[in-house]
mmCIF file of C-alpha atoms in Angstrom:
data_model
loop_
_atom_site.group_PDB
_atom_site.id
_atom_site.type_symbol
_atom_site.label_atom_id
_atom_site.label_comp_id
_atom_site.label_asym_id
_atom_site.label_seq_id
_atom_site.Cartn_x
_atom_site.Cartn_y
_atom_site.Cartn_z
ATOM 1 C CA UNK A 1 -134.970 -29.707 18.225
ATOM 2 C CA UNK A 2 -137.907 -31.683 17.038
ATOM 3 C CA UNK A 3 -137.986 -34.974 15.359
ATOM 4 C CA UNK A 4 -138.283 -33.908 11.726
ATOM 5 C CA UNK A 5 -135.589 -31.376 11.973
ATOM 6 C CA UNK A 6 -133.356 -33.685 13.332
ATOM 7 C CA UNK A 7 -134.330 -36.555 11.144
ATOM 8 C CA UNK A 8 -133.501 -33.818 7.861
ATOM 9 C CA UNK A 9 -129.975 -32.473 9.731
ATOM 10 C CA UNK A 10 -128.854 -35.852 9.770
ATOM 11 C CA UNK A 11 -129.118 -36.441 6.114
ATOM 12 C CA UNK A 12 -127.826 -32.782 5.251
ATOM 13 C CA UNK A 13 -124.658 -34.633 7.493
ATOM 14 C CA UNK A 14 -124.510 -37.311 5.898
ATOM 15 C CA UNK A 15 -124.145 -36.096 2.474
ATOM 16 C CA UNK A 16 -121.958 -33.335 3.884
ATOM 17 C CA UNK A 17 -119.859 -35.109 6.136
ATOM 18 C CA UNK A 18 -119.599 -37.996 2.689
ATOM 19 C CA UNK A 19 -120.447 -40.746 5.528
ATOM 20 C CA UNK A 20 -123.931 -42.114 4.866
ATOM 21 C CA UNK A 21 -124.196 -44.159 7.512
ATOM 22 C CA UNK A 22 -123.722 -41.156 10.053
ATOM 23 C CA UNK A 23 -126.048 -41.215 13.018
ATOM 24 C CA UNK A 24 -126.727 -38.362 15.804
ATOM 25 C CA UNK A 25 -126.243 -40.465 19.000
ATOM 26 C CA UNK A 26 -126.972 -37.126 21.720
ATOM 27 C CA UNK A 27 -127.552 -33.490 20.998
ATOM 28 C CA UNK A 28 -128.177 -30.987 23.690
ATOM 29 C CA UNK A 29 -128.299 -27.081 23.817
ATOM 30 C CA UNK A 30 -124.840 -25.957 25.443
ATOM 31 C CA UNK A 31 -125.667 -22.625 27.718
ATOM 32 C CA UNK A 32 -124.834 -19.414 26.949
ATOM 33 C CA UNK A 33 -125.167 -17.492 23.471
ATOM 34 C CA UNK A 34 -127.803 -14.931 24.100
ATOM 35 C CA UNK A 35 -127.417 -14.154 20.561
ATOM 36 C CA UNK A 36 -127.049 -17.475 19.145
ATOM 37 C CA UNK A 37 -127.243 -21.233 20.103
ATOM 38 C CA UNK A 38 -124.656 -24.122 19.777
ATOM 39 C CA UNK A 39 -125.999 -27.205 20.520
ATOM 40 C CA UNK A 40 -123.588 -30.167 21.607
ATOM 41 C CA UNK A 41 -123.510 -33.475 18.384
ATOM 42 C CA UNK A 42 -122.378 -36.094 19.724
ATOM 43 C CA UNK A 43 -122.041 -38.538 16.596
ATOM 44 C CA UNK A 44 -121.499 -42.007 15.606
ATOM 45 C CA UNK A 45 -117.754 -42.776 15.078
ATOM 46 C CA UNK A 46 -116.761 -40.988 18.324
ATOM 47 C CA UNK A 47 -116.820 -37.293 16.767
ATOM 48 C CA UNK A 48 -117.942 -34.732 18.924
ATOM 49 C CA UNK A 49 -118.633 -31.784 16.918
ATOM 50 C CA UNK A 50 -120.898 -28.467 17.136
ATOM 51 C CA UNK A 51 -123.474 -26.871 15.689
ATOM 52 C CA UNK A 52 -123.814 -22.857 15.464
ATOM 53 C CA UNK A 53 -127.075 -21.472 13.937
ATOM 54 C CA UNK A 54 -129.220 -18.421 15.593
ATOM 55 C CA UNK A 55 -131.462 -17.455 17.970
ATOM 56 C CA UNK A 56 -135.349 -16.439 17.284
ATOM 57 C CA UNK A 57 -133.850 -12.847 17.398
ATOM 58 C CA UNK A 58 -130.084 -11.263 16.234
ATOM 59 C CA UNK A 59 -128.691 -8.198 16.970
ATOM 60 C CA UNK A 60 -128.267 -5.609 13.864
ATOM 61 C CA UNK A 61 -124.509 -5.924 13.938
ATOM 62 C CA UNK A 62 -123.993 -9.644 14.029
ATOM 63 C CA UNK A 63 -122.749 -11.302 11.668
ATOM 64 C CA UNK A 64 -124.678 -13.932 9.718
ATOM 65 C CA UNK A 65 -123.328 -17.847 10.130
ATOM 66 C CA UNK A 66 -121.566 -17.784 6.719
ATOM 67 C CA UNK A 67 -120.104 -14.265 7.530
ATOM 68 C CA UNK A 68 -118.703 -16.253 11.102
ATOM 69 C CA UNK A 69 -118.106 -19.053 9.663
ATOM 70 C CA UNK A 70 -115.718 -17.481 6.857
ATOM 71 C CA UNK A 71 -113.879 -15.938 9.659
ATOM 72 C CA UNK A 72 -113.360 -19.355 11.580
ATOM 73 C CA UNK A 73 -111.895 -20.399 8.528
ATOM 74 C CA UNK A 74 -109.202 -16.963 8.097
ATOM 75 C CA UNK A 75 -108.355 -17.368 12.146
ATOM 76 C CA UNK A 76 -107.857 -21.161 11.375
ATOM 77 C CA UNK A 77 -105.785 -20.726 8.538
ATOM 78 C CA UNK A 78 -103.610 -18.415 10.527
ATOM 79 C CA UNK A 79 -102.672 -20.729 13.565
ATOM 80 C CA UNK A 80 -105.354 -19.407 16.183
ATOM 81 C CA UNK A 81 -106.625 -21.706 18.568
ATOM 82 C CA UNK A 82 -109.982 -21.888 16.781
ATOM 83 C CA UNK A 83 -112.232 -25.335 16.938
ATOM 84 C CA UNK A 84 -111.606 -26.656 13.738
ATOM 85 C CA UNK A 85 -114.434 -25.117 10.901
ATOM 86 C CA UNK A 86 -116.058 -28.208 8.973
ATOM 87 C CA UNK A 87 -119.357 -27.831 7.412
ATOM 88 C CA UNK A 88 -121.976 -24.627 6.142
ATOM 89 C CA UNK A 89 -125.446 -25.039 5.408
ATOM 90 C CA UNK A 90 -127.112 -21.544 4.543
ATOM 91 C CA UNK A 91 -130.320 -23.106 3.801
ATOM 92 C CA UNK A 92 -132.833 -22.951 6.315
ATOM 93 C CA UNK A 93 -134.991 -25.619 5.277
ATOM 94 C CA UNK A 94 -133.212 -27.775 7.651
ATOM 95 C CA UNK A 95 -133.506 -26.480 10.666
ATOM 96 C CA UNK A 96 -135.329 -23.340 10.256
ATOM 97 C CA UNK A 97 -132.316 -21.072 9.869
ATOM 98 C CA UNK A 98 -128.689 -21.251 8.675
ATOM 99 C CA UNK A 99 -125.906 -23.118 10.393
ATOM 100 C CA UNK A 100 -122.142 -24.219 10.406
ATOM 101 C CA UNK A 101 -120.923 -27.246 12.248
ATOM 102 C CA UNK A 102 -117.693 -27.303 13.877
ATOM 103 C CA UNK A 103 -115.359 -29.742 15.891
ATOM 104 C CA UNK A 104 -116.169 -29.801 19.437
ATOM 105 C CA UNK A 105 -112.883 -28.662 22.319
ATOM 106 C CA UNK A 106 -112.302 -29.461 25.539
ATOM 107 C CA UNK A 107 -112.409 -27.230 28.228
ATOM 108 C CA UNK A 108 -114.733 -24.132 29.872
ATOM 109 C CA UNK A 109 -115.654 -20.679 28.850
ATOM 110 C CA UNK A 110 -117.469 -19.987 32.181
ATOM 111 C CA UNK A 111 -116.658 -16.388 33.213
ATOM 112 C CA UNK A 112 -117.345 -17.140 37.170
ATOM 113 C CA UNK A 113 -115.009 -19.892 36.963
ATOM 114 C CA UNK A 114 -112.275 -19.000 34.503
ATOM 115 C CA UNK A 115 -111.452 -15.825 36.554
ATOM 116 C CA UNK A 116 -111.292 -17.560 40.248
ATOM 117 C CA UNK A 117 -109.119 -20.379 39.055
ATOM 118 C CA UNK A 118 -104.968 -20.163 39.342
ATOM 119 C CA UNK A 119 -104.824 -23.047 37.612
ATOM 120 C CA UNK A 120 -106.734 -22.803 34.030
ATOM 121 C CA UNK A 121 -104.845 -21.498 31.143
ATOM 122 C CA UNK A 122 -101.417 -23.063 32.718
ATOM 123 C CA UNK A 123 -102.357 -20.243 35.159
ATOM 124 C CA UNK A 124 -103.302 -16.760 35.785
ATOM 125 C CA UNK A 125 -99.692 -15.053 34.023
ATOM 126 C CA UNK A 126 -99.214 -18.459 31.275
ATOM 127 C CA UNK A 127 -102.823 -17.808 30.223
ATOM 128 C CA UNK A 128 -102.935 -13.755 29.830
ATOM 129 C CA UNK A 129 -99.725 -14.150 27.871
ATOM 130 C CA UNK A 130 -101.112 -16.991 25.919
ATOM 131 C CA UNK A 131 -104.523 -14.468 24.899
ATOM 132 C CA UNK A 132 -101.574 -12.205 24.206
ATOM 133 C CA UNK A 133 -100.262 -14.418 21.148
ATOM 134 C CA UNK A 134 -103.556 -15.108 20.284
ATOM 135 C CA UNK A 135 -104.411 -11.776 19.744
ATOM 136 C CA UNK A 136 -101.537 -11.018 18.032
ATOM 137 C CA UNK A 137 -102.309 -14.190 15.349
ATOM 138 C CA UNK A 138 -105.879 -12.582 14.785
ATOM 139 C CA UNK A 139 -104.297 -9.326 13.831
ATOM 140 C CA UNK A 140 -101.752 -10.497 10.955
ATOM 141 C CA UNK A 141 -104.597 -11.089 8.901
ATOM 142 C CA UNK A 142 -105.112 -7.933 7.616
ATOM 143 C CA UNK A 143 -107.330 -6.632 4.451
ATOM 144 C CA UNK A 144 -107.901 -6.316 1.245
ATOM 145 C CA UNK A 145 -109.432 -10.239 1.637
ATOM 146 C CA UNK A 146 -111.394 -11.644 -1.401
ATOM 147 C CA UNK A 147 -112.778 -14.396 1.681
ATOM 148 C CA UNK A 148 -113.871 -11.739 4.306
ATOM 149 C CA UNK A 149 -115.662 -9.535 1.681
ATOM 150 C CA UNK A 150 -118.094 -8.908 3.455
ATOM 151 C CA UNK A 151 -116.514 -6.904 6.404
ATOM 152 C CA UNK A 152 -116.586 -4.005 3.651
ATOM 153 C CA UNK A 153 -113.737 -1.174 3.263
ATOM 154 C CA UNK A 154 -111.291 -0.824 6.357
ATOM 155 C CA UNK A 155 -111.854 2.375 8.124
ATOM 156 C CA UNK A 156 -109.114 5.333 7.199
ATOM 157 C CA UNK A 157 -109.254 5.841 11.180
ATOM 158 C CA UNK A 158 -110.542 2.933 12.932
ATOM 159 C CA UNK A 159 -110.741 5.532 16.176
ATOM 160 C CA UNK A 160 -113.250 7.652 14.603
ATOM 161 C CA UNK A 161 -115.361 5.579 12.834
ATOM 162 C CA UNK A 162 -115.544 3.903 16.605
ATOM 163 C CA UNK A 163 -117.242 7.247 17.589
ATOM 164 C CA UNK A 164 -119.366 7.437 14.571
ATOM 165 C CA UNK A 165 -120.964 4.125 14.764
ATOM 166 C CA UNK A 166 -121.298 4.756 18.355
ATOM 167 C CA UNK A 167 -123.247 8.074 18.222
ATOM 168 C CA UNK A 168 -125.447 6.328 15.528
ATOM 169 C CA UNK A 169 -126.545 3.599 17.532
ATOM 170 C CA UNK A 170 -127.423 5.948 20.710
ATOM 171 C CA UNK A 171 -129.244 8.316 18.150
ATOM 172 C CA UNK A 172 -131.261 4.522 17.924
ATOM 173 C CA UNK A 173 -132.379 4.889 20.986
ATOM 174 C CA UNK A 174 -135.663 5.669 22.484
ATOM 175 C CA UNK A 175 -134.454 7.412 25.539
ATOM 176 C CA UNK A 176 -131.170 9.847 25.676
ATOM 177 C CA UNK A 177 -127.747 8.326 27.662
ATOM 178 C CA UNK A 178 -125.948 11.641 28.275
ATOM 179 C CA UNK A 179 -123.142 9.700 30.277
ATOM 180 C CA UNK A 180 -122.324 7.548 26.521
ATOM 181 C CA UNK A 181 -122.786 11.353 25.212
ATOM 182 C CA UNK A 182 -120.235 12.287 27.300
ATOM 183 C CA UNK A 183 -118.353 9.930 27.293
ATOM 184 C CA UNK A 184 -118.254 9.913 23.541
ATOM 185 C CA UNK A 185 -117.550 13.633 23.643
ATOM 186 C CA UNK A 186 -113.947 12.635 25.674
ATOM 187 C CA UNK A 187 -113.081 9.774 23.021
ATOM 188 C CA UNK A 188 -113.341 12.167 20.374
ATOM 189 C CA UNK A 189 -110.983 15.120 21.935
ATOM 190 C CA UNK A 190 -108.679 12.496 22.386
ATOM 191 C CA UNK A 191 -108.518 10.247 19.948
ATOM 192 C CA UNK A 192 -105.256 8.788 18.603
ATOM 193 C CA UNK A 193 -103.915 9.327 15.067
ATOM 194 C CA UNK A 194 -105.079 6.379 13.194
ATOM 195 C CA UNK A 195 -103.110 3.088 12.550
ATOM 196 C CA UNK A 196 -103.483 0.609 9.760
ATOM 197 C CA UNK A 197 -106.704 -1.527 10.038
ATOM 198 C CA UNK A 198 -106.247 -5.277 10.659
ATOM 199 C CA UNK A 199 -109.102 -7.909 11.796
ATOM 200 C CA UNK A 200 -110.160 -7.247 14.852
ATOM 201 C CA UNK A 201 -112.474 -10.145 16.863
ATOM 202 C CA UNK A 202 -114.186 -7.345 18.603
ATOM 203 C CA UNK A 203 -115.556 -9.373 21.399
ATOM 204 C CA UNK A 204 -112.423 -11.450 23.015
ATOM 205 C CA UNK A 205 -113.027 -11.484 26.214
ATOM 206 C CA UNK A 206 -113.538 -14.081 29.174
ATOM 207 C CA UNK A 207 -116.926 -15.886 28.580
ATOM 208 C CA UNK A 208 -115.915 -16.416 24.746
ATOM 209 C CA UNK A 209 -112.153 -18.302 25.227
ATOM 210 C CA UNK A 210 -112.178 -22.115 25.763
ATOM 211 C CA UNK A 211 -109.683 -22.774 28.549
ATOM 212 C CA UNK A 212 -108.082 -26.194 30.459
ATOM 213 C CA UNK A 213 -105.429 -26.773 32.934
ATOM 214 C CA UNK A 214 -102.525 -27.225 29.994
ATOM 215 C CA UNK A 215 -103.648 -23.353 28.010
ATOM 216 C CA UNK A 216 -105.957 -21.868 25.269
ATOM 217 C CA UNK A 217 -108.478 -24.580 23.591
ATOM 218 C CA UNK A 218 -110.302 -21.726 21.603
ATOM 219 C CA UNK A 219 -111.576 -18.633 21.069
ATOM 220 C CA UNK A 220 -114.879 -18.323 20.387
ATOM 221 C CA UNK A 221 -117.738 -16.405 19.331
ATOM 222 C CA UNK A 222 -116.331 -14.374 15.940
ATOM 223 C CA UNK A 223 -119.767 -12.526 14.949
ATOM 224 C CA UNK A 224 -118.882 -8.952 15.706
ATOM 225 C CA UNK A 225 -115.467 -9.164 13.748
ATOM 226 C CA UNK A 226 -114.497 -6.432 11.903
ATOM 227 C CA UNK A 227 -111.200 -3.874 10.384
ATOM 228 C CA UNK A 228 -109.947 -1.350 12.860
ATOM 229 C CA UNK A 229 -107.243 -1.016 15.231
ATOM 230 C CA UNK A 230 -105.594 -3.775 16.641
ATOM 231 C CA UNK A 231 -105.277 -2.146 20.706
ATOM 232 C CA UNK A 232 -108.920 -2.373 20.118
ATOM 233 C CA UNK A 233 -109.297 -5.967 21.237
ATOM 234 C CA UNK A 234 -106.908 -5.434 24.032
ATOM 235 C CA UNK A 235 -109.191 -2.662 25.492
ATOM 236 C CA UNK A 236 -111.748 -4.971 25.221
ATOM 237 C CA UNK A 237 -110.216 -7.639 27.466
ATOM 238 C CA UNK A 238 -109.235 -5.300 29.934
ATOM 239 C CA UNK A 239 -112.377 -3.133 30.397
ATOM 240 C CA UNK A 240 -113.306 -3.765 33.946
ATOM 241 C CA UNK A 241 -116.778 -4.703 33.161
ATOM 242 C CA UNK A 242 -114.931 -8.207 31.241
ATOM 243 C CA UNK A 243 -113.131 -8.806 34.893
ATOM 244 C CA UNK A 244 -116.028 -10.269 36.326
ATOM 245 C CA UNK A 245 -115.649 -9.195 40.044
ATOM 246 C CA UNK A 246 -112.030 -9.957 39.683
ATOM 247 C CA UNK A 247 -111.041 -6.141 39.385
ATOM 248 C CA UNK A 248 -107.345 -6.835 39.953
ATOM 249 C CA UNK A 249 -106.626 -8.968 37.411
ATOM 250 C CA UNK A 250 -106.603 -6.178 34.780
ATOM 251 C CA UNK A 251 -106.487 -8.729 31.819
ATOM 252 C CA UNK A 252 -110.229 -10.223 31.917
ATOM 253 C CA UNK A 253 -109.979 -11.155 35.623
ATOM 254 C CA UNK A 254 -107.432 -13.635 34.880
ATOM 255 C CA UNK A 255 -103.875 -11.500 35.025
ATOM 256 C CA UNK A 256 -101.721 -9.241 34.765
ATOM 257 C CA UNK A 257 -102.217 -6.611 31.734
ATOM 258 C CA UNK A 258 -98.030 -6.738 31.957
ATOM 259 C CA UNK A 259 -97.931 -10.269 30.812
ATOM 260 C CA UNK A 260 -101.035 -9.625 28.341
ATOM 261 C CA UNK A 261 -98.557 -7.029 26.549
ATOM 262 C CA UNK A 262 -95.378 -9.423 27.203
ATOM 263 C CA UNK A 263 -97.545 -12.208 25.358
ATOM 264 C CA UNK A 264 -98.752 -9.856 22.671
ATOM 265 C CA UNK A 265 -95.269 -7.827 21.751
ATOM 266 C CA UNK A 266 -95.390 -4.341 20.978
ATOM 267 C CA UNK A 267 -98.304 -2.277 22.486
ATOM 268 C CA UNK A 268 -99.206 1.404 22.937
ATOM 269 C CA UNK A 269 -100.508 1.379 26.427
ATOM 270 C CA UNK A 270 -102.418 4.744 25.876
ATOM 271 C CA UNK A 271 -103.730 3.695 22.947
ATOM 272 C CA UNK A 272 -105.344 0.731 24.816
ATOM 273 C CA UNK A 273 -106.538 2.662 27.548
ATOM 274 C CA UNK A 274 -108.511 5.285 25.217
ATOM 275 C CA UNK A 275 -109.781 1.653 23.408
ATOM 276 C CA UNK A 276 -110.873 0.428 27.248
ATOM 277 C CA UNK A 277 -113.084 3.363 27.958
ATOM 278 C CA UNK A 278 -114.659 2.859 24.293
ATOM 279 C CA UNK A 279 -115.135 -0.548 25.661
ATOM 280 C CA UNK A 280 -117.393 0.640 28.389
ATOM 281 C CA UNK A 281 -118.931 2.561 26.386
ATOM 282 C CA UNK A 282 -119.862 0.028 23.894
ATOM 283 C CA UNK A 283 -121.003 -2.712 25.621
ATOM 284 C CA UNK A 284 -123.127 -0.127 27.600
ATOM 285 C CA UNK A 285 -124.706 0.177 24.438
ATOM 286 C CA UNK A 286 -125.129 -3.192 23.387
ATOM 287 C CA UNK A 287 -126.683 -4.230 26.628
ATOM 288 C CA UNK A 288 -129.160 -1.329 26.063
ATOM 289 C CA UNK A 289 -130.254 -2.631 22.326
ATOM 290 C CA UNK A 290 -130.543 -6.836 24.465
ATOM 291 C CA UNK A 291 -132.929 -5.051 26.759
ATOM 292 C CA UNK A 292 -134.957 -3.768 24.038
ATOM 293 C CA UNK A 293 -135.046 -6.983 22.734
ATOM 294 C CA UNK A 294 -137.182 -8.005 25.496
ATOM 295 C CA UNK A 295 -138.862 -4.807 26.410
ATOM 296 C CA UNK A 296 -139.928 -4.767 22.621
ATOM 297 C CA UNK A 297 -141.479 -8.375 22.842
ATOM 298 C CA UNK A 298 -139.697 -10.099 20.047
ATOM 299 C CA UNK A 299 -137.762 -12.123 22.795
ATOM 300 C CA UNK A 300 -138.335 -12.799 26.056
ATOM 301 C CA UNK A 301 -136.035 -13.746 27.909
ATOM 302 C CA UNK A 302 -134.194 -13.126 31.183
ATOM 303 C CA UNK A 303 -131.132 -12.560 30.621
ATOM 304 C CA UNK A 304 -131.448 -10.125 28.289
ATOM 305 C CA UNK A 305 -133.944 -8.233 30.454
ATOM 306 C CA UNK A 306 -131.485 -8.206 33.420
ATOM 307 C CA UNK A 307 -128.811 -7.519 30.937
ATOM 308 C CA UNK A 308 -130.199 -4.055 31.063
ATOM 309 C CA UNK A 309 -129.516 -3.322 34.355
ATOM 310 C CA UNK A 310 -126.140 -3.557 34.186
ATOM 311 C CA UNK A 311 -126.136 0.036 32.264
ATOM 312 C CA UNK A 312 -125.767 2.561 34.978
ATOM 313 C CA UNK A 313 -122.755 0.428 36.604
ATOM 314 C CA UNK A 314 -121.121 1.147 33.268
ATOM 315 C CA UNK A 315 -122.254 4.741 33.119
ATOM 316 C CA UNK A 316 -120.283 4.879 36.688
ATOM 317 C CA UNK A 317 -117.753 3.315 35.063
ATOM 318 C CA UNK A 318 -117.485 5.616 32.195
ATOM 319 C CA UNK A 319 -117.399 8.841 34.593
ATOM 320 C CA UNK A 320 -114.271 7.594 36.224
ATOM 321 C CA UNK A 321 -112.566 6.439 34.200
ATOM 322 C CA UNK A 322 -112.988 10.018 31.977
ATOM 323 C CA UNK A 323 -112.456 12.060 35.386
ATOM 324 C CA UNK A 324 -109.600 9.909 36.093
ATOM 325 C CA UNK A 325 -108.073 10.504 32.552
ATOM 326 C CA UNK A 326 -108.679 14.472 32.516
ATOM 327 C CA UNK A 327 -106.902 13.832 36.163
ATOM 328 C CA UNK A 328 -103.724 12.995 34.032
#
């Protein structure tokens, strides 16, 4: 960040913060966020705080940083392990595009790390049933919500507006996936009856929870949050493609999916399963819309281009897993 944008985010700080004599002593851009950036404040007084604002390019379904940062405020409220939500700015005079601040946690997201550790989390079982209660704090807030307005109407059947929105997106596309076709095809002959709406994070998942030796320092990333059902998120964690090498380790490479559920309470393991193959089928088409993000020139960048590749390993993916469900 350049001089004059720094020099004019200090005094939006300062008058936000009510501390005029508030001073950035070291800023730095954390890694990760392919979709947005955080960059590290460190600030005078000893507060280490964060700030969240986007990236030269956004995906479609993103949320915007007062959408996110209304939702850090809900989880907060209801006792997840959130870093605390302090300051908005949707001007983007400031720094050239909207922002929210937030208190800085200990510990690491990093995927390669968290799921080869026995230690982080309190350990591989402590921590899955930890994400467990997490989950299960993010979906007791449920709608109508005056404050999350914006996530519009909750679906009458979360499972088939899942293969709606789906099919739309791939109908996006410039080439045909027949695999997500397929694939699609199977969620739909065997989709669930539906179950009350609640919020759902929609991308929890190791790479976007905070972890340290003693448990859960946050979970991260809230931009994709929206009303459906609740197993959703659990498919999510345990899609194998979120297990990072780690295949075992059915609970995002970290532990058992038994002591995910234990942590959680009630689940329909079924109901997760037909969520984890929507998983797969998902992110296959999210990394296909971060490719085109580079193919199309509006950002270059690596990982988004390599990000690509990683579609036919989830096609594979999606053909067993369907083969091995018609199996049943």
């Amino acid at each position: 960040m350049d001089e004059a944008r720094r020099a004019r985010l200090t005094d939006w700080l300062r008058v936000a913060s009510g501390d005029a004599a508030l001073a950035i002593e070291g800023m730095a851009l954390l890694s990760g966020g392919a979709i947005q950036q955080n960059w590290a404040l460190d600030l005078s007084g000893g507060r280490a705080w964060v700030l969240r604002t986007d990236n030269a390019a956004t995906l479609a379904v993103s949320h915007g940083r007062a959408q996110e940062y209304a939702l850090l405020r809900a989880a907060f409220a209801a006792g997840v392990t959130v870093p605390e939500p302090l300051f908005l700015c949707e001007e983007a005079g400031v720094t050239g595009a909207p922002f929210f601040v937030m208190r800085r946690v200990p510990g690491t997201a990093a995927a390669h790390r968290v799921v080869r550790s026995e230690t982080l989390g309190g350990g591989r079982e402590a921590c899955v049933r930890a994400l467990g209660r997490e989950l299960a704090r993010i979906h007791s807030i449920t709608p109508p919500r005056a404050d999350l307005a914006f996530l519009g109407a909750p679906p009458q059947d979360p499972c088939r507006a899942f293969i709606a929105d789906q099919r739309a997106a791939l109908d996006r596309q410039r080439r045909p996936r027949p695999v997500l076709e397929w694939g699609l095809r199977h969620l739909e002959r065997t989709a669930p009856p539906p179950l009350p709406a609640v919020l759902v994070h929609n991308d929890f998942r190791t790479g976007n929870i905070m972890l340290d030796d003693a448990g859960v320092t946050a979970v991260l990333d809230w931009e994709f949050a929206v009303w459906s059902d609740p197993h959703a998120d659990l498919g999510w964690l345990c899609a194998k493609c979120w297990r990072f090498g780690n295949d075992a380790q059915e609970a995002g490479g970290i532990g058992p999916r038994a002591a995910l559920y234990e942590g959680y309470g009630a689940v329909d393991d079924a109901r997760v399963r037909w969520w984890e193959l929507a998983a797969h089928i998902r992110w296959a088409s999210i990394a296909v819309d971060q490719a085109e993000r580079h193919i199309s020139g509006v950002e270059r960048n690596l990982e988004l281009a390599l990000t690509g590749h990683m579609v036919p390993g989830l096609e594979w993916e999606i053909l067993r897993m369907v083969e091995a469900r018609d199996a049943r």
